[in-house]
Amino acid sequence: MSIQIEAPPMTDVAMSSGKPTSIVRSAFLTVAMRWSDRLIGVVSMLILARLLVPADFGIIAMASLVIAFADVLFELGVHVALIQNKNATQADYDTAWTIRLIQSGISTAIVFVTAPWAADYFNEPRVAPVIQALALTFVLHGFENIGIVSFQKNMQFGKDFRFLFTKRFAGFVVTIVAAWLMQSYWALVIGNIAGRTVGLIQSYTMHPMRPRPSLAKFREIFGISQWMLVGSIGGYLQGKLHSLIVGGREDAGVMGAYSLAGQISSMPTTELLAPLNRVLFPAFVRVKNDLAELKRVFLLAQGVQTLIAMPAAIGVALVAEDLVTVFLGEKWRITVPFIQIFAVMGFLRAITTSGSYILLTFGKTRLTALSAWGQVVLFAALALLAFPDAGALGIAKVRLAVALTGFVAFIALLLQQFKPLRLTDILTSIARPVGAVILMGFAVFYTAEAIALQGPLLLASKVLVGAATYSVTILVLWWLVGRPDGAESYLLEKLRGLRRHRA
């Protein structure tokens, strides 16, 4: 069967008309839809936090570390090769699908073999059967229709969202029902498998492609994917090695709190940045030969990301104690210092996320892989050699120190690879949000000192004061520097457009 990929609408490829139509419209569409999806995740987390205990989350977190490592081997990044190839044929898609099937088989075998060893390492025998049950998700994902990659490639983000949302909602419903009936961590396992099963079925109902086994384009795809694999392993260790160490040094309860804190603290930045990131890569690829336009689009994208995600990250750190008390309960207070540390890391991520897609656009997968591995080596040296007895909180602090070092190194790498970009360009794009966030922090702190409220009312007061302070400060700073074109002007223009549309 011949491949059938819909061409993107003209508005989705108008990258040189002076206004970044594709990035902006697609980004805001996907942010809105992603937050609808994430609302399900938040509700699920709040319900499960009340039904289950930290140790239940810890068992799942431990199992997820093993699953995530196997997932790295499973995901060679064949979707990246397909997106980069503007003239991808049916043979390319068939080969990519076949590679994924092979990877899924290898990953499943690895999971079953390593499950007992993982349980011994974590000193938690309940982990082994959970890992083995979750291995089924690799098989389900491996058989998904590779044609759905075209949703992202052609910037059809409505379809992309519908596919992801359906899986998410199915998993949510099954998880909550199972948790209510079982009061056990197995509810999370059952929900995960249910979501993957729905995703498998949905992939073939939403896209007409029917991939067939083939390795005809193996050399072309693997030429890109091999460095994606190296980078993915480095990325896994960069993102998960700290959890592996904590899991080996702490019990399931502490591990559960550490894991949940990571989810809560990353939620604002992840859910704001992830939709835009899905837009950035294909959009950057389309204009990569026009460096002036690429620079303009990059700086606008970074400005919007920083303007929105930076206050969200720091805001979570400022209200962490109230947030945990109100929504999770006293049994989760151990998560507060973890949330505060991880939120600062989200602050750094808000500045660098666009740059990583610039390097990927230029095909610098080797450099990004080596960058990730550099941070892994530094963290391992500190955590295992310099601080061999550090607990969960100590590991979190080491991770923050490495993130700061990696942030500086990444900016230097980006400037070296993207010649038209200057350090002053980056500083200008983040200066006003940084200044506004500092004032927001003082405002939230003095709000807590000045009013005699507790619980939900105190939390609401801090959020309102912080949001108002940040918004007013941003507008004042922007006005003082002459109201230049950028993230602020773009967002204001979109708000005016919404008002005109409603009128």
Short mmCIF file of C-alpha atoms in Angstrom, two decimals:
data_model
loop_
_atom_site.label_atom_id
_atom_site.label_comp_id
_atom_site.label_asym_id
_atom_site.label_seq_id
_atom_site.Cartn_x
_atom_site.Cartn_y
_atom_site.Cartn_z
CA MET A 1 0.00 0.00 0.00
CA SER A 2 1.36 3.42 -0.89
CA ILE A 3 2.03 5.90 1.84
CA GLN A 4 -0.62 8.56 2.36
CA ILE A 5 0.47 11.63 4.23
CA GLU A 6 -1.63 14.76 4.10
CA ALA A 7 0.13 17.93 3.06
CA PRO A 8 0.16 20.65 5.72
CA PRO A 9 -2.11 23.64 5.16
CA MET A 10 -0.55 26.73 3.64
CA THR A 11 -0.85 28.58 6.92
CA ASP A 12 1.32 25.95 8.52
CA VAL A 13 4.25 26.54 6.21
CA ALA A 14 4.20 30.33 5.94
CA MET A 15 7.47 30.78 7.73
CA SER A 16 8.88 33.66 5.73
CA SER A 17 5.96 36.06 5.68
CA GLY A 18 7.25 38.11 8.57
CA LYS A 19 5.12 36.45 11.24
CA PRO A 20 5.86 32.98 12.65
CA THR A 21 2.36 31.69 11.84
CA SER A 22 3.12 27.99 12.01
CA ILE A 23 5.02 28.02 15.29
CA VAL A 24 2.73 30.41 17.05
CA ARG A 25 -0.65 29.02 16.06
CA SER A 26 0.48 25.42 16.43
CA ALA A 27 2.22 26.13 19.74
CA PHE A 28 -0.81 27.73 21.34
CA LEU A 29 -3.11 25.07 19.97
CA THR A 30 -0.95 22.31 21.37
CA VAL A 31 -0.41 24.10 24.70
CA ALA A 32 -4.18 24.39 25.16
CA MET A 33 -4.77 20.78 24.20
CA ARG A 34 -1.83 19.53 26.23
CA TRP A 35 -3.16 21.26 29.32
CA SER A 36 -6.50 19.58 28.80
CA ASP A 37 -4.62 16.31 28.77
CA ARG A 38 -2.52 17.31 31.77
CA LEU A 39 -5.62 18.17 33.77
CA ILE A 40 -6.37 14.48 33.67
CA GLY A 41 -2.88 13.78 34.99
CA VAL A 42 -3.25 16.27 37.83
CA VAL A 43 -6.62 14.88 38.89
CA SER A 44 -5.20 11.37 38.69
CA MET A 45 -2.19 12.31 40.83
CA LEU A 46 -4.34 13.99 43.49
CA ILE A 47 -6.72 11.05 43.71
CA LEU A 48 -3.95 8.46 43.81
CA ALA A 49 -2.01 10.44 46.43
CA ARG A 50 -5.05 10.13 48.70
CA LEU A 51 -5.74 6.46 47.91
CA LEU A 52 -2.17 5.20 47.99
CA VAL A 53 0.87 5.76 50.23
CA PRO A 54 4.39 6.99 49.33
CA ALA A 55 5.72 3.42 49.29
CA ASP A 56 3.26 2.52 46.51
CA PHE A 57 4.60 5.37 44.39
CA GLY A 58 8.12 4.28 45.29
CA ILE A 59 7.61 0.75 43.95
CA ILE A 60 6.29 2.10 40.66
CA ALA A 61 9.13 4.63 40.48
CA MET A 62 11.71 1.88 40.96
CA ALA A 63 10.12 -0.27 38.28
CA SER A 64 9.86 2.72 35.96
CA LEU A 65 13.63 3.25 36.12
CA VAL A 66 14.22 -0.20 34.65
CA ILE A 67 11.44 0.25 32.09
CA ALA A 68 12.82 3.66 31.09
CA PHE A 69 16.27 2.21 30.47
CA ALA A 70 14.87 -0.49 28.23
CA ASP A 71 12.78 2.21 26.56
CA VAL A 72 15.98 4.02 25.64
CA LEU A 73 17.11 0.95 23.72
CA PHE A 74 13.66 0.63 22.21
CA GLU A 75 13.54 4.23 20.98
CA LEU A 76 16.40 4.78 18.56
CA GLY A 77 14.80 7.99 17.40
CA VAL A 78 13.53 6.62 14.09
CA HIS A 79 10.80 9.27 14.20
CA VAL A 80 13.53 11.94 14.05
CA ALA A 81 14.94 10.36 10.89
CA LEU A 82 11.48 10.39 9.31
CA ILE A 83 10.82 14.01 10.26
CA GLN A 84 14.20 15.15 8.92
CA ASN A 85 13.62 13.34 5.62
CA LYS A 86 11.33 15.60 3.61
CA ASN A 87 11.01 12.94 0.89
CA ALA A 88 10.34 9.91 3.09
CA THR A 89 8.80 7.01 1.16
CA GLN A 90 6.83 3.95 2.19
CA ALA A 91 10.12 2.06 2.39
CA ASP A 92 11.44 4.56 4.96
CA TYR A 93 8.36 4.14 7.12
CA ASP A 94 8.38 0.34 6.78
CA THR A 95 12.03 0.21 7.80
CA ALA A 96 11.47 2.50 10.77
CA TRP A 97 8.54 0.35 11.92
CA THR A 98 10.59 -2.84 11.55
CA ILE A 99 13.47 -1.37 13.53
CA ARG A 100 11.02 -0.50 16.32
CA LEU A 101 9.67 -4.06 16.35
CA ILE A 102 13.19 -5.46 16.70
CA GLN A 103 13.92 -2.99 19.47
CA SER A 104 10.72 -3.91 21.30
CA GLY A 105 11.69 -7.57 21.33
CA ILE A 106 15.16 -6.79 22.66
CA SER A 107 13.77 -4.45 25.30
CA THR A 108 11.22 -7.00 26.49
CA ALA A 109 13.91 -9.64 26.89
CA ILE A 110 16.16 -7.23 28.80
CA VAL A 111 13.33 -6.33 31.15
CA PHE A 112 12.48 -9.93 32.02
CA VAL A 113 16.11 -10.86 32.60
CA THR A 114 16.99 -7.86 34.74
CA ALA A 115 13.79 -7.73 36.85
CA PRO A 116 15.09 -9.97 39.71
CA TRP A 117 18.43 -8.15 39.75
CA ALA A 118 16.64 -4.81 39.93
CA ALA A 119 14.60 -6.05 42.88
CA ASP A 120 17.80 -7.08 44.67
CA TYR A 121 19.42 -3.69 43.99
CA PHE A 122 16.41 -1.78 45.35
CA ASN A 123 16.02 -4.30 48.19
CA GLU A 124 12.34 -4.46 47.29
CA PRO A 125 11.06 -7.88 46.06
CA ARG A 126 7.70 -6.43 45.00
CA VAL A 127 9.42 -4.58 42.17
CA ALA A 128 10.25 -7.66 40.04
CA PRO A 129 6.71 -8.72 39.04
CA VAL A 130 5.78 -5.09 38.37
CA ILE A 131 8.71 -4.72 35.95
CA GLN A 132 7.80 -7.93 34.16
CA ALA A 133 4.15 -6.90 33.80
CA LEU A 134 5.12 -3.52 32.38
CA ALA A 135 7.26 -5.25 29.74
CA LEU A 136 4.04 -5.81 27.83
CA THR A 137 3.95 -2.07 27.06
CA PHE A 138 7.02 -2.43 24.82
CA VAL A 139 5.29 -4.97 22.64
CA LEU A 140 2.15 -2.84 22.40
CA HIS A 141 4.09 0.30 21.52
CA GLY A 142 6.26 -1.55 19.01
CA PHE A 143 3.25 -2.58 16.95
CA GLU A 144 1.78 0.95 16.83
CA ASN A 145 1.28 2.35 13.35
CA ILE A 146 4.43 4.27 12.37
CA GLY A 147 2.28 6.45 10.12
CA ILE A 148 1.22 8.60 13.07
CA VAL A 149 4.68 10.21 12.95
CA SER A 150 3.26 12.21 10.03
CA PHE A 151 1.00 14.09 12.46
CA GLN A 152 4.04 15.79 13.97
CA LYS A 153 6.00 15.94 10.72
CA ASN A 154 3.19 17.73 8.88
CA MET A 155 2.31 19.83 11.95
CA GLN A 156 -1.16 18.26 12.21
CA PHE A 157 -1.22 18.82 15.95
CA GLY A 158 -4.97 18.39 16.32
CA LYS A 159 -4.64 14.76 15.25
CA ASP A 160 -1.48 14.40 17.31
CA PHE A 161 -3.30 15.59 20.39
CA ARG A 162 -6.34 13.39 19.77
CA PHE A 163 -4.12 10.32 19.58
CA LEU A 164 -2.22 11.16 22.79
CA PHE A 165 -5.33 12.28 24.65
CA THR A 166 -7.26 9.09 23.89
CA LYS A 167 -4.47 6.94 25.32
CA ARG A 168 -4.15 9.18 28.34
CA PHE A 169 -7.84 9.28 29.15
CA ALA A 170 -8.24 5.51 28.84
CA GLY A 171 -5.30 4.93 31.16
CA PHE A 172 -6.66 7.48 33.63
CA VAL A 173 -10.11 5.88 33.87
CA VAL A 174 -8.73 2.37 34.29
CA THR A 175 -6.12 3.49 36.84
CA ILE A 176 -8.60 5.35 39.07
CA VAL A 177 -11.16 2.55 39.01
CA ALA A 178 -8.48 -0.05 39.77
CA ALA A 179 -7.00 2.08 42.59
CA TRP A 180 -10.43 2.55 44.14
CA LEU A 181 -11.12 -1.19 44.06
CA MET A 182 -7.65 -2.55 44.82
CA GLN A 183 -5.97 0.18 46.95
CA SER A 184 -2.70 -1.05 45.48
CA TYR A 185 0.18 0.07 43.26
CA TRP A 186 -0.99 -2.54 40.74
CA ALA A 187 -3.64 -0.04 39.68
CA LEU A 188 -0.90 2.05 38.06
CA VAL A 189 0.41 -0.98 36.18
CA ILE A 190 -3.02 -1.96 34.89
CA GLY A 191 -3.77 1.62 33.81
CA ASN A 192 -0.48 1.90 31.93
CA ILE A 193 -1.14 -1.29 29.97
CA ALA A 194 -4.70 -0.19 29.20
CA GLY A 195 -3.51 3.15 27.82
CA ARG A 196 -0.94 1.47 25.58
CA THR A 197 -3.55 -0.98 24.28
CA VAL A 198 -5.89 1.84 23.34
CA GLY A 199 -2.99 3.66 21.66
CA LEU A 200 -2.22 0.61 19.52
CA ILE A 201 -5.80 0.35 18.30
CA GLN A 202 -6.15 4.09 17.80
CA SER A 203 -2.99 4.37 15.69
CA TYR A 204 -4.51 2.15 13.01
CA THR A 205 -7.91 3.80 13.07
CA MET A 206 -6.48 7.32 12.75
CA HIS A 207 -3.96 6.73 9.94
CA PRO A 208 -4.41 4.64 6.76
CA MET A 209 -0.84 3.43 6.53
CA ARG A 210 -0.28 -0.30 7.02
CA PRO A 211 3.46 -0.81 7.54
CA ARG A 212 5.16 -4.03 6.50
CA PRO A 213 8.41 -5.68 7.64
CA SER A 214 11.37 -4.26 5.71
CA LEU A 215 14.96 -3.19 6.23
CA ALA A 216 15.42 -1.60 2.81
CA LYS A 217 16.35 1.80 4.26
CA PHE A 218 18.20 0.53 7.31
CA ARG A 219 21.50 2.22 6.47
CA GLU A 220 19.93 5.65 5.98
CA ILE A 221 17.80 5.55 9.11
CA PHE A 222 20.40 3.97 11.36
CA GLY A 223 22.97 6.53 10.23
CA ILE A 224 20.91 9.13 12.06
CA SER A 225 19.55 6.88 14.80
CA GLN A 226 22.86 5.51 16.07
CA TRP A 227 23.84 8.86 17.58
CA MET A 228 20.26 9.32 18.77
CA LEU A 229 20.74 6.06 20.68
CA VAL A 230 23.99 7.26 22.24
CA GLY A 231 22.33 10.54 23.13
CA SER A 232 19.24 8.81 24.49
CA ILE A 233 21.29 6.60 26.80
CA GLY A 234 23.17 9.68 27.97
CA GLY A 235 19.86 11.49 28.40
CA TYR A 236 18.47 8.60 30.42
CA LEU A 237 21.44 8.54 32.74
CA GLN A 238 21.34 12.33 32.96
CA GLY A 239 17.67 12.23 33.95
CA LYS A 240 17.48 8.95 35.87
CA LEU A 241 20.87 8.13 37.39
CA HIS A 242 20.02 10.25 40.42
CA SER A 243 16.84 8.23 40.96
CA LEU A 244 18.76 4.97 40.61
CA ILE A 245 21.14 6.09 43.34
CA VAL A 246 18.32 7.30 45.60
CA GLY A 247 16.45 4.02 45.06
CA GLY A 248 19.51 2.06 46.13
CA ARG A 249 20.13 4.20 49.23
CA GLU A 250 16.61 4.91 50.49
CA ASP A 251 13.45 2.90 51.16
CA ALA A 252 10.36 2.81 48.95
CA GLY A 253 8.65 5.59 50.96
CA VAL A 254 11.44 8.13 50.40
CA MET A 255 11.75 7.00 46.80
CA GLY A 256 8.03 7.60 46.29
CA ALA A 257 8.26 11.11 47.73
CA TYR A 258 11.35 11.89 45.65
CA SER A 259 9.66 10.66 42.49
CA LEU A 260 6.37 12.50 43.08
CA ALA A 261 8.27 15.70 43.85
CA GLY A 262 9.95 15.44 40.46
CA GLN A 263 6.58 15.12 38.74
CA ILE A 264 5.06 18.06 40.59
CA SER A 265 8.00 20.42 40.15
CA SER A 266 8.42 19.69 36.45
CA MET A 267 4.74 19.86 35.67
CA PRO A 268 4.47 23.60 34.89
CA THR A 269 7.56 23.78 32.68
CA THR A 270 7.06 20.38 31.07
CA GLU A 271 3.44 20.97 30.20
CA LEU A 272 4.16 24.44 28.86
CA LEU A 273 7.30 23.52 26.96
CA ALA A 274 6.47 20.05 25.65
CA PRO A 275 3.73 21.18 23.25
CA LEU A 276 5.92 23.95 21.86
CA ASN A 277 8.81 21.53 21.53
CA ARG A 278 6.69 19.28 19.31
CA VAL A 279 6.18 22.31 17.07
CA LEU A 280 9.74 23.65 17.18
CA PHE A 281 11.63 20.77 15.60
CA PRO A 282 9.67 20.47 12.34
CA ALA A 283 9.33 24.28 12.17
CA PHE A 284 13.08 24.82 12.61
CA VAL A 285 13.82 22.17 9.99
CA ARG A 286 11.70 24.04 7.44
CA VAL A 287 13.75 27.25 7.72
CA LYS A 288 17.18 25.85 8.59
CA ASN A 289 18.67 27.12 5.31
CA ASP A 290 17.66 30.71 6.10
CA LEU A 291 19.83 31.48 9.12
CA ALA A 292 18.43 34.98 9.66
CA GLU A 293 14.87 33.66 9.74
CA LEU A 294 15.90 30.71 11.90
CA LYS A 295 17.51 33.08 14.41
CA ARG A 296 14.39 35.26 14.53
CA VAL A 297 12.08 32.30 15.03
CA PHE A 298 14.40 30.79 17.65
CA LEU A 299 14.60 33.99 19.70
CA LEU A 300 10.84 34.45 19.58
CA ALA A 301 10.27 30.84 20.61
CA GLN A 302 12.78 31.14 23.44
CA GLY A 303 11.27 34.44 24.53
CA VAL A 304 7.76 32.98 24.73
CA GLN A 305 9.02 29.88 26.53
CA THR A 306 10.99 31.90 29.05
CA LEU A 307 8.24 34.44 29.59
CA ILE A 308 5.73 31.75 30.53
CA ALA A 309 7.69 28.79 31.90
CA MET A 310 10.17 30.66 34.08
CA PRO A 311 7.61 32.18 36.50
CA ALA A 312 5.74 28.87 36.53
CA ALA A 313 8.86 27.01 37.67
CA ILE A 314 9.91 29.51 40.32
CA GLY A 315 6.29 29.93 41.43
CA VAL A 316 6.09 26.24 42.30
CA ALA A 317 9.23 26.55 44.43
CA LEU A 318 7.80 29.57 46.28
CA VAL A 319 4.51 27.88 47.22
CA ALA A 320 5.75 24.28 47.53
CA GLU A 321 4.93 23.86 51.23
CA ASP A 322 1.41 25.23 50.89
CA LEU A 323 0.84 23.26 47.69
CA VAL A 324 1.75 19.95 49.32
CA THR A 325 -0.25 20.61 52.49
CA VAL A 326 -3.42 21.61 50.65
CA PHE A 327 -3.47 19.09 47.81
CA LEU A 328 -1.54 16.03 48.99
CA GLY A 329 -1.81 16.02 52.78
CA GLU A 330 0.61 15.90 55.67
CA LYS A 331 1.97 12.45 54.79
CA TRP A 332 3.65 14.01 51.73
CA ARG A 333 5.47 16.90 53.47
CA ILE A 334 8.78 15.14 52.85
CA THR A 335 8.41 16.15 49.19
CA VAL A 336 8.70 19.93 49.84
CA PRO A 337 12.52 20.40 49.69
CA PHE A 338 12.72 18.13 46.67
CA ILE A 339 10.06 20.15 44.84
CA GLN A 340 11.92 23.40 45.54
CA ILE A 341 15.24 22.09 44.21
CA PHE A 342 13.72 20.48 41.12
CA ALA A 343 11.70 23.60 40.32
CA VAL A 344 14.91 25.63 40.03
CA MET A 345 16.11 23.08 37.49
CA GLY A 346 12.91 23.73 35.56
CA PHE A 347 13.94 27.39 35.51
CA LEU A 348 17.13 26.43 33.67
CA ARG A 349 15.25 24.13 31.31
CA ALA A 350 12.99 27.01 30.27
CA ILE A 351 16.05 28.85 28.94
CA THR A 352 17.77 26.01 27.10
CA THR A 353 15.00 23.88 25.62
CA SER A 354 14.74 25.80 22.32
CA GLY A 355 18.50 25.61 21.82
CA SER A 356 18.49 21.82 21.97
CA TYR A 357 16.16 21.76 18.98
CA ILE A 358 18.44 24.13 17.08
CA LEU A 359 21.29 21.63 17.45
CA LEU A 360 18.99 18.79 16.43
CA THR A 361 17.88 20.79 13.39
CA PHE A 362 21.51 21.12 12.30
CA GLY A 363 21.96 17.38 12.71
CA LYS A 364 24.33 17.79 15.65
CA THR A 365 23.15 14.61 17.33
CA ARG A 366 26.72 13.64 18.15
CA LEU A 367 27.37 16.88 20.01
CA THR A 368 24.12 16.71 21.95
CA ALA A 369 24.93 13.11 22.87
CA LEU A 370 28.41 14.05 24.09
CA SER A 371 26.97 16.99 26.03
CA ALA A 372 24.54 14.71 27.83
CA TRP A 373 27.28 12.22 28.61
CA GLY A 374 29.49 14.96 30.00
CA GLN A 375 26.87 15.81 32.60
CA VAL A 376 26.39 12.12 33.38
CA VAL A 377 30.09 11.65 34.07
CA LEU A 378 30.23 14.76 36.26
CA PHE A 379 27.17 13.74 38.26
CA ALA A 380 28.42 10.16 38.72
CA ALA A 381 31.80 11.41 39.93
CA LEU A 382 30.18 13.69 42.50
CA ALA A 383 27.41 11.37 43.67
CA LEU A 384 29.41 8.14 43.79
CA LEU A 385 32.91 9.36 44.64
CA ALA A 386 32.68 12.77 46.31
CA PHE A 387 29.44 12.12 48.24
CA PRO A 388 29.10 8.33 48.53
CA ASP A 389 26.85 8.52 51.61
CA ALA A 390 24.53 11.31 50.47
CA GLY A 391 20.82 10.63 50.89
CA ALA A 392 17.96 11.74 48.70
CA LEU A 393 18.25 15.42 49.60
CA GLY A 394 22.00 15.43 49.09
CA ILE A 395 21.62 13.78 45.69
CA ALA A 396 19.05 16.42 44.70
CA LYS A 397 21.53 19.18 45.55
CA VAL A 398 24.31 17.50 43.58
CA ARG A 399 21.94 17.22 40.64
CA LEU A 400 21.19 20.95 40.81
CA ALA A 401 24.92 21.79 40.85
CA VAL A 402 25.50 19.64 37.77
CA ALA A 403 22.52 21.24 36.02
CA LEU A 404 24.00 24.69 36.58
CA THR A 405 27.33 23.56 35.15
CA GLY A 406 25.61 21.92 32.20
CA PHE A 407 23.58 25.05 31.57
CA VAL A 408 26.71 27.16 31.10
CA ALA A 409 28.35 24.52 28.89
CA PHE A 410 25.25 24.15 26.72
CA ILE A 411 24.96 27.89 26.08
CA ALA A 412 28.62 27.93 25.00
CA LEU A 413 28.00 24.98 22.66
CA LEU A 414 24.93 26.61 21.14
CA LEU A 415 26.78 29.85 20.44
CA GLN A 416 29.64 27.95 18.84
CA GLN A 417 27.35 25.97 16.51
CA PHE A 418 24.81 28.67 15.64
CA LYS A 419 27.10 31.44 14.39
CA PRO A 420 24.48 34.21 13.87
CA LEU A 421 23.45 33.94 17.53
CA ARG A 422 25.18 36.09 20.16
CA LEU A 423 25.22 35.84 23.93
CA THR A 424 23.63 39.29 24.09
CA ASP A 425 20.68 37.93 22.06
CA ILE A 426 20.04 35.24 24.66
CA LEU A 427 20.50 37.61 27.60
CA THR A 428 18.12 40.13 26.05
CA SER A 429 15.44 37.47 25.53
CA ILE A 430 15.52 36.40 29.20
CA ALA A 431 16.44 39.64 31.02
CA ARG A 432 12.92 40.96 31.60
CA PRO A 433 11.46 37.61 32.76
CA VAL A 434 14.38 37.15 35.17
CA GLY A 435 13.88 40.63 36.66
CA ALA A 436 10.13 40.10 36.98
CA VAL A 437 10.62 36.70 38.63
CA ILE A 438 12.92 38.25 41.27
CA LEU A 439 10.30 40.84 42.16
CA MET A 440 7.64 38.13 42.17
CA GLY A 441 9.66 36.19 44.73
CA PHE A 442 9.87 39.17 47.09
CA ALA A 443 6.14 39.80 46.70
CA VAL A 444 5.19 36.21 47.54
CA PHE A 445 7.55 36.13 50.52
CA TYR A 446 6.19 39.32 52.05
CA THR A 447 2.62 38.22 51.38
CA ALA A 448 3.15 35.25 53.69
CA GLU A 449 4.63 37.57 56.32
CA ALA A 450 1.93 40.21 56.09
CA ILE A 451 -1.30 38.21 56.17
CA ALA A 452 -2.61 35.84 58.83
CA LEU A 453 -4.12 33.21 56.56
CA GLN A 454 -3.56 29.48 56.37
CA GLY A 455 -4.31 26.56 54.10
CA PRO A 456 -6.06 27.14 50.76
CA LEU A 457 -6.57 30.87 51.40
CA LEU A 458 -2.86 31.46 51.97
CA LEU A 459 -1.97 29.44 48.87
CA ALA A 460 -4.48 31.34 46.76
CA SER A 461 -3.19 34.68 48.05
CA LYS A 462 0.40 33.84 47.21
CA VAL A 463 -0.52 32.68 43.71
CA LEU A 464 -2.60 35.78 42.97
CA VAL A 465 -0.01 38.21 44.33
CA GLY A 466 2.82 36.44 42.49
CA ALA A 467 0.97 36.33 39.18
CA ALA A 468 -0.08 39.99 39.42
CA THR A 469 3.42 41.16 40.39
CA TYR A 470 5.06 39.24 37.57
CA SER A 471 2.58 40.40 34.92
CA VAL A 472 2.76 44.08 35.88
CA THR A 473 6.55 44.03 36.17
CA ILE A 474 6.95 42.42 32.73
CA LEU A 475 4.74 45.04 31.10
CA VAL A 476 6.51 47.93 32.86
CA LEU A 477 9.98 46.68 31.93
CA TRP A 478 8.91 46.11 28.34
CA TRP A 479 7.48 49.64 28.16
CA LEU A 480 10.62 51.17 29.68
CA VAL A 481 12.88 49.64 27.00
CA GLY A 482 10.75 51.00 24.18
CA ARG A 483 8.25 48.14 23.64
CA PRO A 484 10.46 46.13 21.24
CA ASP A 485 9.14 43.30 19.08
CA GLY A 486 9.35 40.03 20.94
CA ALA A 487 7.46 37.69 23.23
CA GLU A 488 5.53 40.46 25.01
CA SER A 489 4.35 42.15 21.81
CA TYR A 490 3.45 38.83 20.30
CA LEU A 491 1.37 37.72 23.30
CA LEU A 492 -0.39 41.08 23.51
CA GLU A 493 -1.20 40.89 19.81
CA LYS A 494 -2.73 37.47 20.30
CA LEU A 495 -4.79 38.68 23.26
CA ARG A 496 -6.15 41.55 21.18
CA GLY A 497 -6.99 39.09 18.43
CA LEU A 498 -8.95 36.95 20.88
CA ARG A 499 -10.90 39.98 22.07
CA ARG A 500 -11.75 41.01 18.52
CA HIS A 501 -12.83 37.49 17.74
CA ARG A 502 -15.16 37.37 20.75
CA ALA A 503 -16.57 40.77 19.87
#
